[in-house]
mmCIF file of N, CA and C in Angstrom:
data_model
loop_
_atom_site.group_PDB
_atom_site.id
_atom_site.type_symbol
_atom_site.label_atom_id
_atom_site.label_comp_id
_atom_site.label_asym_id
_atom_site.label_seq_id
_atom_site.Cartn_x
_atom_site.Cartn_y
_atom_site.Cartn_z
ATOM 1 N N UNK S 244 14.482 11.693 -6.264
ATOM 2 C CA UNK S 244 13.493 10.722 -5.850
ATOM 3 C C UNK S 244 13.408 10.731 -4.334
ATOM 4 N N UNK S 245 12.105 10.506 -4.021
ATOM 5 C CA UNK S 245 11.887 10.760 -2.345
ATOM 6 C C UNK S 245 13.091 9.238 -1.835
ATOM 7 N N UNK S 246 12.831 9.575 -0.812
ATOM 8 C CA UNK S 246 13.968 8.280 -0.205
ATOM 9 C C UNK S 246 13.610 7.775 1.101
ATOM 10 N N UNK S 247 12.928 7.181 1.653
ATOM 11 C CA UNK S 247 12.443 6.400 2.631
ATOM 12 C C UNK S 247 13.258 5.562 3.712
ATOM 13 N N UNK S 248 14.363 5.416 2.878
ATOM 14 C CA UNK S 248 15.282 4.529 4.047
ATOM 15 C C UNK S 248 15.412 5.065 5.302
ATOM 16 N N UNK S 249 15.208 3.895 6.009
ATOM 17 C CA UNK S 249 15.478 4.173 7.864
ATOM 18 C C UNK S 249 14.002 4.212 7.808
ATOM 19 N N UNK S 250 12.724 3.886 7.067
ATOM 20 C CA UNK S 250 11.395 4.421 7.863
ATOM 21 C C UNK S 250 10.526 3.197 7.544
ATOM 22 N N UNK S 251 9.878 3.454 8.831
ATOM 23 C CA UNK S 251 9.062 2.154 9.326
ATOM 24 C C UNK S 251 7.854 2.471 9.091
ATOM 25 N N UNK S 252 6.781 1.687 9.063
ATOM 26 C CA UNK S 252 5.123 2.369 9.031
ATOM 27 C C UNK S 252 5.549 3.510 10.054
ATOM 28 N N UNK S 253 5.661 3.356 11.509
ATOM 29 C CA UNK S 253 5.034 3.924 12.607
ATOM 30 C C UNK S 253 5.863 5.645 11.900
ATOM 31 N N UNK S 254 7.397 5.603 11.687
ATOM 32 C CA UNK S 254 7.931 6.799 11.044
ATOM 33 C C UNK S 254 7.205 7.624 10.203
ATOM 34 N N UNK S 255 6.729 6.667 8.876
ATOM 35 C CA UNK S 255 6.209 6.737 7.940
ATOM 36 C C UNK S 255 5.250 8.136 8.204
ATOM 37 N N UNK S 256 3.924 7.373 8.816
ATOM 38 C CA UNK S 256 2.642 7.647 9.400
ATOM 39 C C UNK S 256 2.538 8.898 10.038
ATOM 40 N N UNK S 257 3.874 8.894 10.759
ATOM 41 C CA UNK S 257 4.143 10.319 12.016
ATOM 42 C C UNK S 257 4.569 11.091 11.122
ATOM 43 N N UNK S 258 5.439 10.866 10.232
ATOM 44 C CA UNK S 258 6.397 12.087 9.767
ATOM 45 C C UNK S 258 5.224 12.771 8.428
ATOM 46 N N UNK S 259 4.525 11.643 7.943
ATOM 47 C CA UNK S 259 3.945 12.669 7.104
ATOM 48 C C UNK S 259 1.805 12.478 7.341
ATOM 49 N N UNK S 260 1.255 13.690 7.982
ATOM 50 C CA UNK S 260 0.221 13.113 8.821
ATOM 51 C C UNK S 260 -1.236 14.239 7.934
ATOM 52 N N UNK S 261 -0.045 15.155 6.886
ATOM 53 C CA UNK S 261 -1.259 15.577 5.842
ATOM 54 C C UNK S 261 -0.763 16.221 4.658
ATOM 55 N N UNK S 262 -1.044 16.874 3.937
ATOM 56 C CA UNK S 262 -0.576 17.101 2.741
ATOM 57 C C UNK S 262 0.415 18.243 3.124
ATOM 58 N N UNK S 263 0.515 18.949 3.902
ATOM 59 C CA UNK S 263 1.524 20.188 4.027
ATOM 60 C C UNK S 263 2.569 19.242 4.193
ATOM 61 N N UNK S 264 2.559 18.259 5.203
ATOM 62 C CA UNK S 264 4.005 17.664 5.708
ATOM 63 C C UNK S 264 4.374 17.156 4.065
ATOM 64 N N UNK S 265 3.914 17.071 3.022
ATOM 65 C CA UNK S 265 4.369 15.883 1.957
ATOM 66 C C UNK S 265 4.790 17.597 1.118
ATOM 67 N N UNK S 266 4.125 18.583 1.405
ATOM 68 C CA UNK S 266 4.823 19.370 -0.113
ATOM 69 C C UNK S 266 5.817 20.053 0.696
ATOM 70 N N UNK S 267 6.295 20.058 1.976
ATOM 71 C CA UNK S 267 7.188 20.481 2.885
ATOM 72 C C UNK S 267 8.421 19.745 2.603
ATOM 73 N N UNK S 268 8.321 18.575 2.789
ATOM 74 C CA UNK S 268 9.440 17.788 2.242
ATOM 75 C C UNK S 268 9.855 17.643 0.831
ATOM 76 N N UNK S 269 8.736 17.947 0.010
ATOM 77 C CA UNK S 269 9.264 17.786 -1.182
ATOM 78 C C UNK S 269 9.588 19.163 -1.759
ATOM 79 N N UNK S 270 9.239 20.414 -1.398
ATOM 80 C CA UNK S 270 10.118 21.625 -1.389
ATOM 81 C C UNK S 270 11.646 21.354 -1.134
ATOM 82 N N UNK S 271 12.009 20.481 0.252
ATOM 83 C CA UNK S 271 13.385 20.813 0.451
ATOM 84 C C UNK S 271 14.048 19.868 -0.238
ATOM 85 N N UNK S 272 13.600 18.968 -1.014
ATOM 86 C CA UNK S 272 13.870 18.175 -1.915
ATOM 87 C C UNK S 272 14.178 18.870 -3.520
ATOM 88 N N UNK S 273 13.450 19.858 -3.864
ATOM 89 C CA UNK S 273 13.674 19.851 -4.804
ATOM 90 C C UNK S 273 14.363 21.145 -4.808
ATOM 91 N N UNK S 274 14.173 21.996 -4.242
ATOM 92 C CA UNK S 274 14.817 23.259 -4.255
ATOM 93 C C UNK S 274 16.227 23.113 -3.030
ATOM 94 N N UNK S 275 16.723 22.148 -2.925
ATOM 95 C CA UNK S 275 17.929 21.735 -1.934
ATOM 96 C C UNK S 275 18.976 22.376 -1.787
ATOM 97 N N UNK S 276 19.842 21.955 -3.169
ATOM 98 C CA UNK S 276 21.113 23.363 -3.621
ATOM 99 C C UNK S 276 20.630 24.475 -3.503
ATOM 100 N N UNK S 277 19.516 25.120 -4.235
ATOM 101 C CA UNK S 277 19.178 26.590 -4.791
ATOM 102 C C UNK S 277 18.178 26.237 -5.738
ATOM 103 N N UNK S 278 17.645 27.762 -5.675
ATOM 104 C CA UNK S 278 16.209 28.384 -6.822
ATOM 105 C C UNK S 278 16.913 28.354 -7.638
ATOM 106 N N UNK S 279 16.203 27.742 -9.118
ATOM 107 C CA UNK S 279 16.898 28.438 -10.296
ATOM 108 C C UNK S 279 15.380 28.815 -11.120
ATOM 109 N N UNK S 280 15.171 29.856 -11.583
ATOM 110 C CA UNK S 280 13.885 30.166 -12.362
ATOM 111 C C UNK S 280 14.081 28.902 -13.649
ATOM 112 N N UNK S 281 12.995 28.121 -14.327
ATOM 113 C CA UNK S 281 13.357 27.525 -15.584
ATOM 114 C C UNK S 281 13.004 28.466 -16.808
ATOM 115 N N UNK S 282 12.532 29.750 -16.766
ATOM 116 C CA UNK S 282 12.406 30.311 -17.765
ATOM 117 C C UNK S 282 13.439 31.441 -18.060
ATOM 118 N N UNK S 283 13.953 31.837 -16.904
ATOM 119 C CA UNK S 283 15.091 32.825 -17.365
ATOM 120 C C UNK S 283 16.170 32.775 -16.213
ATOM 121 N N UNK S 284 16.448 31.687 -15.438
ATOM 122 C CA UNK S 284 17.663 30.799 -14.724
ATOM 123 C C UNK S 284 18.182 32.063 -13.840
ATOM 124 N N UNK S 285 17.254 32.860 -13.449
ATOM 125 C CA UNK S 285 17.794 33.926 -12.174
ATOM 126 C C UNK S 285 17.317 33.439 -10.932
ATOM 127 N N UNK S 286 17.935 33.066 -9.894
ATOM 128 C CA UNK S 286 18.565 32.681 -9.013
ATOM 129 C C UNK S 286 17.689 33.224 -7.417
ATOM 130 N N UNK S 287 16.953 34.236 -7.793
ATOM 131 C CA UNK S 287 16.155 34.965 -6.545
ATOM 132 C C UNK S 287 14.747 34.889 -6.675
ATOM 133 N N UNK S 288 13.929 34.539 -5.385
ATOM 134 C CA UNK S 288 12.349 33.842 -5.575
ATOM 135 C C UNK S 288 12.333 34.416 -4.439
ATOM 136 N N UNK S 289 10.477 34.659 -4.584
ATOM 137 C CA UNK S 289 9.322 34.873 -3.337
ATOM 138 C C UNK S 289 8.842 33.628 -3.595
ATOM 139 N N UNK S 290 7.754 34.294 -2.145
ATOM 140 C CA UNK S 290 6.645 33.154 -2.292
ATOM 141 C C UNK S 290 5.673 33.160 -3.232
ATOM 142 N N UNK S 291 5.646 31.956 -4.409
ATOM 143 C CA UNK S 291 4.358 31.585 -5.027
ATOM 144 C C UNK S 291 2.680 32.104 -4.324
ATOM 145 N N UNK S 292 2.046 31.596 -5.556
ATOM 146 C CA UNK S 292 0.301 32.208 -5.255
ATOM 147 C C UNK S 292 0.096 30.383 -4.528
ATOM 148 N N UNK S 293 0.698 29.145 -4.606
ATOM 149 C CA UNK S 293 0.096 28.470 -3.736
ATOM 150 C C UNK S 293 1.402 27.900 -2.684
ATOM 151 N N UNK S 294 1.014 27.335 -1.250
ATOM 152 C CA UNK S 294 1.937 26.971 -0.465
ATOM 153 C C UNK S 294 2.748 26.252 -0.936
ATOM 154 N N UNK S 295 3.790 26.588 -0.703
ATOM 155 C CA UNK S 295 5.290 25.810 -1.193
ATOM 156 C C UNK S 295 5.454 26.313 -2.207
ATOM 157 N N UNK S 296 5.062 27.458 -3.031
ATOM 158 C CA UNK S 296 5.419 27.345 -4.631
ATOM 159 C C UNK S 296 6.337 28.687 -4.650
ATOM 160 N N UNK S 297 6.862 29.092 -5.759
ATOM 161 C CA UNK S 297 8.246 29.843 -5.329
ATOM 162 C C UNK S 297 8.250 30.545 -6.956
ATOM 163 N N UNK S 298 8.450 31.886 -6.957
ATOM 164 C CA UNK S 298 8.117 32.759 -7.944
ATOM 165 C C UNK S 298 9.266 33.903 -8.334
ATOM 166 N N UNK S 299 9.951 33.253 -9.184
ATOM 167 C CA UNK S 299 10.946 34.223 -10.209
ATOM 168 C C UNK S 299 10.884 35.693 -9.725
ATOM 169 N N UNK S 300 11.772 36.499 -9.158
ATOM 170 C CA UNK S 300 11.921 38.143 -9.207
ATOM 171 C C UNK S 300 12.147 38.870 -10.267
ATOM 172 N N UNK S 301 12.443 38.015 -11.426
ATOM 173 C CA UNK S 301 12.778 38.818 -12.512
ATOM 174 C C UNK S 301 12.056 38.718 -13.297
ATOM 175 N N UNK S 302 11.318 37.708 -13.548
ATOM 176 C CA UNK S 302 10.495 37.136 -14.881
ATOM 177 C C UNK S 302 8.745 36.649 -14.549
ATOM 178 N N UNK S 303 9.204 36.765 -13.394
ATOM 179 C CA UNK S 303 7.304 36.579 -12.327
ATOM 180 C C UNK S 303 6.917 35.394 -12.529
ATOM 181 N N UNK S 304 7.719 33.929 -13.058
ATOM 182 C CA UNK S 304 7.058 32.861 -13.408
ATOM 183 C C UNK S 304 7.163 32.203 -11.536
ATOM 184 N N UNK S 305 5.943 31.568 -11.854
ATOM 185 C CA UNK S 305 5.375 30.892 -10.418
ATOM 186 C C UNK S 305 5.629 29.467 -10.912
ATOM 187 N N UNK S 306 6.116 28.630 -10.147
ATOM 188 C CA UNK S 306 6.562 27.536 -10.300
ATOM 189 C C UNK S 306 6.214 26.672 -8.552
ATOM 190 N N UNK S 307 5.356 25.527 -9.117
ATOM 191 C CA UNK S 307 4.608 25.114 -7.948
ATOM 192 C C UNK S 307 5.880 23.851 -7.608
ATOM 193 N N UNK S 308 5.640 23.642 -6.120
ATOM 194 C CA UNK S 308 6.932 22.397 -5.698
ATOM 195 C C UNK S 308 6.673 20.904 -6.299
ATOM 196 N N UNK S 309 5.220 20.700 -7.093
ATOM 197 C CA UNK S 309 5.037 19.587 -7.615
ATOM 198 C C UNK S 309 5.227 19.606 -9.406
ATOM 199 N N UNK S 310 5.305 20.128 -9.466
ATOM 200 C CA UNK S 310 5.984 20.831 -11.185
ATOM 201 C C UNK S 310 6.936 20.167 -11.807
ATOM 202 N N UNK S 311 7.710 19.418 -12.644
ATOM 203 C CA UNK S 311 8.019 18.917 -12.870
ATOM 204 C C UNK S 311 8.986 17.543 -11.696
ATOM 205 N N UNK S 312 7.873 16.990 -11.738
ATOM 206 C CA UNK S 312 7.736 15.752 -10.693
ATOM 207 C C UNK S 312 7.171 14.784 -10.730
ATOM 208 N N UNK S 313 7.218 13.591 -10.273
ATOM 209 C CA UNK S 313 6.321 12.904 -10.305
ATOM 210 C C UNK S 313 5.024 12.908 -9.843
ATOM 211 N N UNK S 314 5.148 14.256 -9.412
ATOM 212 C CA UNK S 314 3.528 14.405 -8.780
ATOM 213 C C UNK S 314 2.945 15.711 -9.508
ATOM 214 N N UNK S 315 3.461 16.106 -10.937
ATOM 215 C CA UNK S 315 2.765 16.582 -11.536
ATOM 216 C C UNK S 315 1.645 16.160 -12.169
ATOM 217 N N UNK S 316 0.614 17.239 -12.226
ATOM 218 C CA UNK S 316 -0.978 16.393 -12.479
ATOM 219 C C UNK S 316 -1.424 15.826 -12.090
ATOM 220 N N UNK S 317 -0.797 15.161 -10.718
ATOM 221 C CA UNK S 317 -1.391 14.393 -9.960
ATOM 222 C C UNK S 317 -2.881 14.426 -9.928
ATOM 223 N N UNK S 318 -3.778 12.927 -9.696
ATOM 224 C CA UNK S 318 -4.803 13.008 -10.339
ATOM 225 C C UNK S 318 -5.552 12.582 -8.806
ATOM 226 N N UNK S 319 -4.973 12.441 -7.823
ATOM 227 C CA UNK S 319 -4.864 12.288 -6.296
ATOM 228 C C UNK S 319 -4.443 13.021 -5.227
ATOM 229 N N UNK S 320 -4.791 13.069 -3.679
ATOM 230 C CA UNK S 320 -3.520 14.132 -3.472
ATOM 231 C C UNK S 320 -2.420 13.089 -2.854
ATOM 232 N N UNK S 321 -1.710 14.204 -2.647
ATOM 233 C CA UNK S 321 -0.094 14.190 -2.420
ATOM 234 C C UNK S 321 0.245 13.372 -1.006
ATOM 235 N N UNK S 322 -0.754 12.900 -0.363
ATOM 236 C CA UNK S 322 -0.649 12.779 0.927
ATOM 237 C C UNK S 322 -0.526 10.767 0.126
ATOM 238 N N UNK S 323 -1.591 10.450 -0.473
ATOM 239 C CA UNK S 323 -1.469 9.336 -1.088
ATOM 240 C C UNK S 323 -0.972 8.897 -2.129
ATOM 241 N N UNK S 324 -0.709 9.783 -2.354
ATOM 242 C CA UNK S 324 0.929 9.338 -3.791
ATOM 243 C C UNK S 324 2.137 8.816 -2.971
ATOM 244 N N UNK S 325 2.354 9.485 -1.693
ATOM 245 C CA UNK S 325 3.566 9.270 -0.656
ATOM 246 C C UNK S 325 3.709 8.046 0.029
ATOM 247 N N UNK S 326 2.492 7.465 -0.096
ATOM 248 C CA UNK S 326 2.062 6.356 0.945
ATOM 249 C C UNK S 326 1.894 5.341 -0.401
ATOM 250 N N UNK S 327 1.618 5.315 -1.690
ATOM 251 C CA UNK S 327 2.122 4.817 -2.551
ATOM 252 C C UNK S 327 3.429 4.450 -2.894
ATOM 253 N N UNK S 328 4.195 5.652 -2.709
ATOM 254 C CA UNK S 328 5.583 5.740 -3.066
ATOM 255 C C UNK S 328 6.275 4.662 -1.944
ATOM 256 N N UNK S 329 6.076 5.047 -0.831
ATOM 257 C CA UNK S 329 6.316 4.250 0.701
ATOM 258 C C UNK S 329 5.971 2.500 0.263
ATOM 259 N N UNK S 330 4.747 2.370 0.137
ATOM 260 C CA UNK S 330 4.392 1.126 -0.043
ATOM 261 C C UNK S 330 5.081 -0.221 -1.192
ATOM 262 N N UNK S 331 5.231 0.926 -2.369
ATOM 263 C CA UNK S 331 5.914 0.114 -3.516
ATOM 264 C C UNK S 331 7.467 0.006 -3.429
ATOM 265 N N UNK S 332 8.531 1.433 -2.534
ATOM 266 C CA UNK S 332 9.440 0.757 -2.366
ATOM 267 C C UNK S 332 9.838 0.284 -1.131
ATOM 268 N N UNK S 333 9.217 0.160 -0.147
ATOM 269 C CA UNK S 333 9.728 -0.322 1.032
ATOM 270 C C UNK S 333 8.712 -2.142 1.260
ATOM 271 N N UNK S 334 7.869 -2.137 0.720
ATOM 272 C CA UNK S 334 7.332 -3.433 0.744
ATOM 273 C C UNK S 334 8.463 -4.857 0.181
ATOM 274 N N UNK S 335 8.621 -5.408 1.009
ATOM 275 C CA UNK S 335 9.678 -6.550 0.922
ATOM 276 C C UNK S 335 9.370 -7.309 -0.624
ATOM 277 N N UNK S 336 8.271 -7.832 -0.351
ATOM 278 C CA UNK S 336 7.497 -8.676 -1.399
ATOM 279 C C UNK S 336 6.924 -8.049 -2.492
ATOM 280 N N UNK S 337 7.097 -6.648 -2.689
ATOM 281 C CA UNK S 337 6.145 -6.169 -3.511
ATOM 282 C C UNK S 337 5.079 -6.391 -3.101
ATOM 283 N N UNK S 338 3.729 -5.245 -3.813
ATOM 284 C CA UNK S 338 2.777 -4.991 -3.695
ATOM 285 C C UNK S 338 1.952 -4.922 -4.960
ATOM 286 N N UNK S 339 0.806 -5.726 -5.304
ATOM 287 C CA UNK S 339 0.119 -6.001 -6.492
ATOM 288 C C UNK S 339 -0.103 -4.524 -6.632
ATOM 289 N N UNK S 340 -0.523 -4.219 -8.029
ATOM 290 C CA UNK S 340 -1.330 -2.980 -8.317
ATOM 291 C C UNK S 340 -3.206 -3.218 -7.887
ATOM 292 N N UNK S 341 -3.394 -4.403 -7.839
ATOM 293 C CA UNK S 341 -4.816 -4.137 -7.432
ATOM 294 C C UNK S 341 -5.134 -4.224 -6.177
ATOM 295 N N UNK S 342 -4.210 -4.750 -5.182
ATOM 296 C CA UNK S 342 -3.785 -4.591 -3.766
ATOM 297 C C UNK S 342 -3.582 -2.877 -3.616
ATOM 298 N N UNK S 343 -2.914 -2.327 -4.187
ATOM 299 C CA UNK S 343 -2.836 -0.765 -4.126
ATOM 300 C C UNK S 343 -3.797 -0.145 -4.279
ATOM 301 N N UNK S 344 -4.804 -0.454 -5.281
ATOM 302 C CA UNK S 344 -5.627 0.457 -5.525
ATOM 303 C C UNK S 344 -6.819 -0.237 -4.610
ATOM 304 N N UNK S 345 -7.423 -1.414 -3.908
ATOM 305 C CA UNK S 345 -7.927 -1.367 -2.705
ATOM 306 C C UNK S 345 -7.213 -0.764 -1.365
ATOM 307 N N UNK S 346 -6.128 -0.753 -1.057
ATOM 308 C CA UNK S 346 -5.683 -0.216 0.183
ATOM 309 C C UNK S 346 -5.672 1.026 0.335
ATOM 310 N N UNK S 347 -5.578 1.916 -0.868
ATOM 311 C CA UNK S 347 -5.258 2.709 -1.121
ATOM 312 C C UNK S 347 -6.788 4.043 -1.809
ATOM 313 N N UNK S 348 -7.917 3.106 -2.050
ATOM 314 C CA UNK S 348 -9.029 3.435 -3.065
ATOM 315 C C UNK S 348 -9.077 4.001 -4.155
ATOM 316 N N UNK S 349 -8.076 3.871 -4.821
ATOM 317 C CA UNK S 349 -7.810 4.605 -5.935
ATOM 318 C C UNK S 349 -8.332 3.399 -7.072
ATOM 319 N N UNK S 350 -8.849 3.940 -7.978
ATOM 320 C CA UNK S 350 -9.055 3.150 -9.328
ATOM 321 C C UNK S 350 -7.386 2.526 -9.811
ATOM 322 N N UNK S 351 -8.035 1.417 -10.696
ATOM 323 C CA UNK S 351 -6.947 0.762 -10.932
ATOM 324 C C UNK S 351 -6.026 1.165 -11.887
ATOM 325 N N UNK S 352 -6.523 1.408 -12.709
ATOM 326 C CA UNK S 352 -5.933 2.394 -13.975
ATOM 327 C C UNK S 352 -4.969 3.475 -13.548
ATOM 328 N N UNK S 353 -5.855 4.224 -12.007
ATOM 329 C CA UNK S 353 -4.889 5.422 -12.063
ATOM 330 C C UNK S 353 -3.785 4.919 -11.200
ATOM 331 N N UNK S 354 -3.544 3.564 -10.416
ATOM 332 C CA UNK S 354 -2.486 2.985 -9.515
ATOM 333 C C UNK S 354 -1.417 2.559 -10.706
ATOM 334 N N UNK S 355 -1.774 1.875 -11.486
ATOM 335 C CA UNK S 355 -1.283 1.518 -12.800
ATOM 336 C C UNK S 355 -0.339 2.268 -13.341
ATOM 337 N N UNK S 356 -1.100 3.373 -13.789
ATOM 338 C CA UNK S 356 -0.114 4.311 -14.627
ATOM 339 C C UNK S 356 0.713 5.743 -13.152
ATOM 340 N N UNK S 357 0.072 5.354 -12.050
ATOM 341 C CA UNK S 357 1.085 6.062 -11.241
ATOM 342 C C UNK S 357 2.824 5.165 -10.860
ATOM 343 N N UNK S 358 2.364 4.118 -11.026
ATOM 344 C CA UNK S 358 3.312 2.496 -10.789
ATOM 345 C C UNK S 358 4.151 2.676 -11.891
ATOM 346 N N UNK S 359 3.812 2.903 -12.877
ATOM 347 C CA UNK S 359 4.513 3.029 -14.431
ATOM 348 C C UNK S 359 5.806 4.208 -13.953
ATOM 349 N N UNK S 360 5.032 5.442 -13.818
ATOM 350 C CA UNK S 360 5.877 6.696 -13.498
ATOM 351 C C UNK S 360 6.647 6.410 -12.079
ATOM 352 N N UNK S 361 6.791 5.751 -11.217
ATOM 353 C CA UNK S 361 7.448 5.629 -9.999
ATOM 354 C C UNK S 361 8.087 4.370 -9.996
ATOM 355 N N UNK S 362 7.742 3.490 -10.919
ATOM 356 C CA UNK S 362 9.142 2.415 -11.926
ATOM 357 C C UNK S 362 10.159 3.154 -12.555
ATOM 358 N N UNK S 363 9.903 3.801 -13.431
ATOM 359 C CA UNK S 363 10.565 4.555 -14.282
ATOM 360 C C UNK S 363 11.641 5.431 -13.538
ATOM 361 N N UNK S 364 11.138 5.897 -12.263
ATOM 362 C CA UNK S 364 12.198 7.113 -11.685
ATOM 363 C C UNK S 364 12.627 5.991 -10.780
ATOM 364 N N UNK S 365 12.497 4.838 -10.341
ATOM 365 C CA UNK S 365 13.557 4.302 -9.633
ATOM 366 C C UNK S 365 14.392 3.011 -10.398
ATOM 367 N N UNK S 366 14.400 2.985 -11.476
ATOM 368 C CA UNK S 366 15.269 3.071 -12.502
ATOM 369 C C UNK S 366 17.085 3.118 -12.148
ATOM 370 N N UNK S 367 16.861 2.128 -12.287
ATOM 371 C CA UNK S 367 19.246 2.528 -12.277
ATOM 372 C C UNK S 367 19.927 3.122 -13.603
ATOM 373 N N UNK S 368 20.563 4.580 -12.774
ATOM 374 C CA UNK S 368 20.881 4.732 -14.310
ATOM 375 C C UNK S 368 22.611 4.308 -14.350
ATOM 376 N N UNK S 369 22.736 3.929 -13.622
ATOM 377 C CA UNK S 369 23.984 2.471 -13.386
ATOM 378 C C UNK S 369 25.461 3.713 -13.110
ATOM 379 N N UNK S 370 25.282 4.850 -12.069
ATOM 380 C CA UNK S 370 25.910 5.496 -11.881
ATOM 381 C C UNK S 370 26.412 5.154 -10.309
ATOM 382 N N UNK S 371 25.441 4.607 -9.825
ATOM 383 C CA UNK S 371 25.972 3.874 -8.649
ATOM 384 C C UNK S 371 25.562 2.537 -8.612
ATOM 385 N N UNK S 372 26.528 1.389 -8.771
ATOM 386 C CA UNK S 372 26.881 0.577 -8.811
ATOM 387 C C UNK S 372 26.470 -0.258 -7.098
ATOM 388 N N UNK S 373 26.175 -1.220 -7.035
ATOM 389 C CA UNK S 373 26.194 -1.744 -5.966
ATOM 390 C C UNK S 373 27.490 -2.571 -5.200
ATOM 391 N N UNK S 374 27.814 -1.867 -3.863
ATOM 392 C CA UNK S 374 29.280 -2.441 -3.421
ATOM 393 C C UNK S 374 28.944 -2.652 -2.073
ATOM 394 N N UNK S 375 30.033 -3.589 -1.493
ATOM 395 C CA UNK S 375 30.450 -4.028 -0.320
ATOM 396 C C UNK S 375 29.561 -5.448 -0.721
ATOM 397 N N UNK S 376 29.172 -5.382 0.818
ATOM 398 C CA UNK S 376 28.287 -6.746 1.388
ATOM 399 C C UNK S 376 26.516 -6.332 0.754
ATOM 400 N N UNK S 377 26.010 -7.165 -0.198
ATOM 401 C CA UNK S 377 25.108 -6.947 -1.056
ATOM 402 C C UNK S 377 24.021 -8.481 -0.883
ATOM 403 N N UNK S 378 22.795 -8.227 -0.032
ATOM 404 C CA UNK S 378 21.945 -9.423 0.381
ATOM 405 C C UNK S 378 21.521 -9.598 -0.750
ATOM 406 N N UNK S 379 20.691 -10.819 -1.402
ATOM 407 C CA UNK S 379 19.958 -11.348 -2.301
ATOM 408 C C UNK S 379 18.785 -11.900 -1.686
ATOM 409 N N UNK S 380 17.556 -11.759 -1.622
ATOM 410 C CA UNK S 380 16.426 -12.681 -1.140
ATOM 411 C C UNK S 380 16.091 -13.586 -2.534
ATOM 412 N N UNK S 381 15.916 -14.715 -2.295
ATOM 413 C CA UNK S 381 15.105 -15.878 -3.370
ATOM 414 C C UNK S 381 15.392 -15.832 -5.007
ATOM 415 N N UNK S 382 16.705 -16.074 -4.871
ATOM 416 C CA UNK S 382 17.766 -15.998 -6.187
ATOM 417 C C UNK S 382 18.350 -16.792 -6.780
ATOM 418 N N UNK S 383 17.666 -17.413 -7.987
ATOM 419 C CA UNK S 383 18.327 -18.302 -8.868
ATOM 420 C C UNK S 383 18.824 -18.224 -9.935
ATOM 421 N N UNK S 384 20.119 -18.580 -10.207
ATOM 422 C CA UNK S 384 20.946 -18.752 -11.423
ATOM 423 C C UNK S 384 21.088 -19.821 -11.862
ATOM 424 N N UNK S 385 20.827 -20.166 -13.368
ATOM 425 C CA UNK S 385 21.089 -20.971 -14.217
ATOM 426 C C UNK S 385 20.401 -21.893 -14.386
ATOM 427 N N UNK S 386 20.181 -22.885 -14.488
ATOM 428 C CA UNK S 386 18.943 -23.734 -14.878
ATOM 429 C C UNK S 386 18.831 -24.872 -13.828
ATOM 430 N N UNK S 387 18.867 -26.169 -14.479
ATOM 431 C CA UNK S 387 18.097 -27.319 -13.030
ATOM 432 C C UNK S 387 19.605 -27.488 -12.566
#
């Protein structure tokens, strides 16, 4: 999952200013450790037929950096899925879905079911536990 911490709008804004900067980062994101082909798990790649995409030596499968991702099929580009992603987890208060899809101009439906898929991957799968000194904003337990 992309990871935003430490970034401010002004970061935000600078660091990613068009769609190369967003499949740039998410190349070194996903290919981090190492290439592995998913169709026959050999280990050595060229360059893909589109930027960022990365193509099996043994088996010729082309495998694009948005490919199994949350930004597969993307039905938007990539430059505003990021600024989505940015917005829903770094916004203090949360951010409505129909607030998103005006700030953002995207139909509501497709903010909706992009919100669905970027709930889902930030998800605890309770492997890291929360420790030390742990803030709470506007937290109530138990009844009157």
């Amino acid at each position: 999952m992309i990871n935003f911490e430490g970034f401010d709008d002004r970061t935000f804004y600078s660091t990613f200013q068009k769609e190369e900067d967003c499949l740039e980062y998410l190349s070194t994101l996903k290919w981090s450790d190492h290439y592995k082909c998913r169709k026959c798990e050999h280990t050595k790649y060229m360059k893909g037929k589109k930027l960022h995409s990365r193509r099996c030596q043994k088996c010729k499968y082309d495998e694009s950096v948005t490919a199994h991702t949350l930004f597969h099929k993307l039905k938007f580009s990539i430059l505003t899925a990021f600024e989505f992603i940015f917005k829903v987890s770094c916004d203090k208060k949360g951010m409505s879905t129909l607030t998103l899809s005006e700030k953002l101009s995207l139909s509501y439906q497709s903010c909706l079911n992009f919100r669905r898929k970027v709930q889902y991957a930030m998800q605890s799968s309770l492997q890291h536990p929360l420790k030390g000194y742990v803030e709470v904003d506007e937290f109530a337990v138990g009844g009157y």
